[in-house]
XYZ file of C-alpha atoms in Angstrom:
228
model
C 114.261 90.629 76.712
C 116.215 87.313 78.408
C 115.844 87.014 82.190
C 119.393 87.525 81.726
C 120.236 90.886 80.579
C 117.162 91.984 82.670
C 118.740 90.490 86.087
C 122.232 92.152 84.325
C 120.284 95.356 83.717
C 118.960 95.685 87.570
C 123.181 94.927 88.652
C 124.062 97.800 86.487
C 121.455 100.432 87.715
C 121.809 98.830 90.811
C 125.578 99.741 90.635
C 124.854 103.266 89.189
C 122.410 104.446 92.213
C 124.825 103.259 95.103
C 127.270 105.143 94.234
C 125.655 108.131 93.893
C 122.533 108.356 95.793
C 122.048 110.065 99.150
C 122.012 108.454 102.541
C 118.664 106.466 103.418
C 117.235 104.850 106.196
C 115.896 101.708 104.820
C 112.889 99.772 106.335
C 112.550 96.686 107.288
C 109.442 94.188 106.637
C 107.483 93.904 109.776
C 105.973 90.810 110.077
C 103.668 92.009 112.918
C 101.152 93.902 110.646
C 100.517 90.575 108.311
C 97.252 89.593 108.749
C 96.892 85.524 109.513
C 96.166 84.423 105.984
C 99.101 86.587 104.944
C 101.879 84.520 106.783
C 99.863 81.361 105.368
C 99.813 82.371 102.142
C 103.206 83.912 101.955
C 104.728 80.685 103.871
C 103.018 78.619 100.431
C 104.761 80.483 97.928
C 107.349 78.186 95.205
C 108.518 81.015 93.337
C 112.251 81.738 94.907
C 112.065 85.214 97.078
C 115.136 86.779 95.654
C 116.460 89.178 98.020
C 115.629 92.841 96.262
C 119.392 94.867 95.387
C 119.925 97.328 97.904
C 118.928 100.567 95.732
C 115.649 99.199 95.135
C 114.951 98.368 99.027
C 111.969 99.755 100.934
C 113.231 103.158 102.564
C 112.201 106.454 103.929
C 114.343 109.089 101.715
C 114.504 113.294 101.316
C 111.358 114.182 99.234
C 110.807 117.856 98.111
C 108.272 117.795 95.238
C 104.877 119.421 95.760
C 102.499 116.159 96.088
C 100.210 116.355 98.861
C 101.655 113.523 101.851
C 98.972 111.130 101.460
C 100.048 110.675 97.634
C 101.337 108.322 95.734
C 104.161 109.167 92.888
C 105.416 106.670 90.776
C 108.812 107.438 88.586
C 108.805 104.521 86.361
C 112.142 105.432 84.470
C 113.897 104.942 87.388
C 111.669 102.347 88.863
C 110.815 103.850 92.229
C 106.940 104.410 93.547
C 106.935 107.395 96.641
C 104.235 107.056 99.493
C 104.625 110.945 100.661
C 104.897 111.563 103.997
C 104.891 114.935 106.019
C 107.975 116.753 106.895
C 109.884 116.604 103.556
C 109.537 112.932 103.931
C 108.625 109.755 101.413
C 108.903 106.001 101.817
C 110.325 105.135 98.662
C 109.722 101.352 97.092
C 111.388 99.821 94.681
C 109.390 98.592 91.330
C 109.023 96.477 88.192
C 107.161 98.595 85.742
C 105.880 98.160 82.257
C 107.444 97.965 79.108
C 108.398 101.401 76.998
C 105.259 100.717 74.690
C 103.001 99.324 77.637
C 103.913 102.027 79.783
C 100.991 104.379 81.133
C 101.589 108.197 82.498
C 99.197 110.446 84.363
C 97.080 111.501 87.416
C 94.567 108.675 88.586
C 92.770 107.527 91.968
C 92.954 104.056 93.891
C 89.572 103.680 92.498
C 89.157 100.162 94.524
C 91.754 97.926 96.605
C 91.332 94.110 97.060
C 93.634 91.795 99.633
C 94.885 88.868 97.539
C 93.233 89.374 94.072
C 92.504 86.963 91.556
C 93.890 87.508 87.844
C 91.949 88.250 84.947
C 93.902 88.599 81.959
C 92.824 90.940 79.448
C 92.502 89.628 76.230
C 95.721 90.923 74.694
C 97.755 89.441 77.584
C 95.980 86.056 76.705
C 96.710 86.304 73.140
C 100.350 87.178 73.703
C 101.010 85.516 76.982
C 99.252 82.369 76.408
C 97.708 82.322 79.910
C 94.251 81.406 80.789
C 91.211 83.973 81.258
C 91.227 83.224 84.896
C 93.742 82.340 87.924
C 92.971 82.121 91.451
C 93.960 84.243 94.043
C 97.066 82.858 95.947
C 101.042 83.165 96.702
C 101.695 82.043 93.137
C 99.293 84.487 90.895
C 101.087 87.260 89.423
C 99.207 89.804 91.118
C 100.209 88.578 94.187
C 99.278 89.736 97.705
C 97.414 93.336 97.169
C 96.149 95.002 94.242
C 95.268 98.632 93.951
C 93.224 99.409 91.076
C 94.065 103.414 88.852
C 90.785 104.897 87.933
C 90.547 108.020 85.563
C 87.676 109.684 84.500
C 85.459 107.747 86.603
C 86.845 104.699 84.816
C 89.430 101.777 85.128
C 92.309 102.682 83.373
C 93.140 98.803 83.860
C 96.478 99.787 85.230
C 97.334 98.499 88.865
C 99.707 98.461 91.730
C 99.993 95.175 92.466
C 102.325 92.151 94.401
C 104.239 90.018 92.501
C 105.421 86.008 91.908
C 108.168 87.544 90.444
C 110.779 89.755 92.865
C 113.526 89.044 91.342
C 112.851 91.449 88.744
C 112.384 94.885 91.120
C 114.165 97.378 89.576
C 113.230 96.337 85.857
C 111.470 97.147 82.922
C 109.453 93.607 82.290
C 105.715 93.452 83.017
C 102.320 93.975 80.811
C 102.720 97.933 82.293
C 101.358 97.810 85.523
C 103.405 98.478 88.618
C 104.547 95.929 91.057
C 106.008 95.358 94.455
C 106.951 92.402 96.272
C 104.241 91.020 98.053
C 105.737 92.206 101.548
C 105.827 95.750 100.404
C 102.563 95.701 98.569
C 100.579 94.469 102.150
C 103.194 97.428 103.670
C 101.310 100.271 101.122
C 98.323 98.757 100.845
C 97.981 99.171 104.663
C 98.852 102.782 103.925
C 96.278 103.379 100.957
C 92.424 104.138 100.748
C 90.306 104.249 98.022
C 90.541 107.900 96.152
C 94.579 108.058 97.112
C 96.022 110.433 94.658
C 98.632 108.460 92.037
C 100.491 110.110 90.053
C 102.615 108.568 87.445
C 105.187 110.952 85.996
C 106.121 111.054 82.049
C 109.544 109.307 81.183
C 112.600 111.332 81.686
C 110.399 113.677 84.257
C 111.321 111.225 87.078
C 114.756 111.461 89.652
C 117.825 110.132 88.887
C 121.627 110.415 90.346
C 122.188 112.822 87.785
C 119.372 114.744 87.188
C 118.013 114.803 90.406
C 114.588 116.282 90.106
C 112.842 115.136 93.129
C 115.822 115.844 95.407
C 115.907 119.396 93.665
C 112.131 120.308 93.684
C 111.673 119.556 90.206
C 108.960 121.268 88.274
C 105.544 119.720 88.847
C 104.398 116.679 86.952
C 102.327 117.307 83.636
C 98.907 115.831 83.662
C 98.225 113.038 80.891
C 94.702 112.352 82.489
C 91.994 113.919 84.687
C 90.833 112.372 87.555
């Protein structure tokens, strides 16, 4: 897919949800909680911070599903990852999530959690990205300022929640199927998360949407693709 019907496909569904979404209270970043090396880092980067569309913003929202607060639920169709709160509550982030064919669905643990993680490609992502085995931790590697790492069975599923060099594509269906944030929301979870956090990552066409609102409507619960 061109960067441009991708950045055309995040106007369009970016169009779609504010008109018909309900009233949030969106968040702002707060610099105060970055540690020191984060405002170094993140005052390094060269990649262009694109200013995330509005639907896709940070924000606390209605949530009415049945996930313990504590949890994390991640709709991927509609590119949205929940933080659930108490009181009917959820901060909602906007996401870039795998491709159809690279996407992953059901019920894991933050199995470990690192603070600007170095990169190692699998082999597949070598072969058909052309990047090398190894890159750096830093404000321009792809997995950018947290990663969170899914574990299933007792074992990686080598799916993460991650930053990203790349913000301008929140909202969009783009990466090797693991689930970013930009960087300033991943340190804002990440500061939320501990190792054996609950993440659930719903089927496609089980997550919300204006139309078939699920989560606003207390949706049926999630079906389990894994154990955990």
């Amino acid at each position: 897919m061109s960067s441009l019907k991708v950045m055309l496909g995040i106007l369009a569904a970016g169009l779609m949800l504010s008109g018909c979404m309900q009233a949030t209270h969106f968040e702002a970043t707060d610099t105060k909680a970055f540690k020191p090396k984060d405002k170094e880092l993140l005052a390094k980067v060269r990649y262009e911070n694109t200013p995330v569309a509005e639907p896709f913003r940070r924000a606390i929202v209605d949530y009415h599903r049945k996930e313990s607060p504590g949890s994390i639920v991640v709709d991927s169709d509609n590119h949205y990852l929940y933080w659930v709160m108490d009181g009917g509550k959820a901060i909602r982030y906007g996401i870039t999530v795998g491709e159809e064919a690279m996407a992953w669905s059901g019920i894991a643990k933050v199995g470990s959690m690192t603070e600007w993680p170095a990169w190692h490609p699998t082999p597949g992502e070598i072969s058909r990205l052309g990047v090398p085995t190894y890159v750096a931790p830093g404000p321009d590697n792809p997995m950018g300022s947290r990663a969170m790492y899914l574990y299933s069975g007792g074992k990686d599923t080598l799916f993460r929640i991650h930053g990203t060099n790349q913000p301008e594509y929140i909202g969009a269906s783009i990466s090797s199927g693991c689930i970013r944030l930009t960087n300033e929301d991943a340190i804002d979870l990440y500061g939320r998360v501990k190792v054996g956090t609950i993440v659930v990552v719903l089927e496609p066409k089980h997550g919300d949407s204006p139309y078939n609102s699920r989560l606003a409507l207390g949706g049926s619960q999630t079906g389990q693709a894994g154990s955990y």
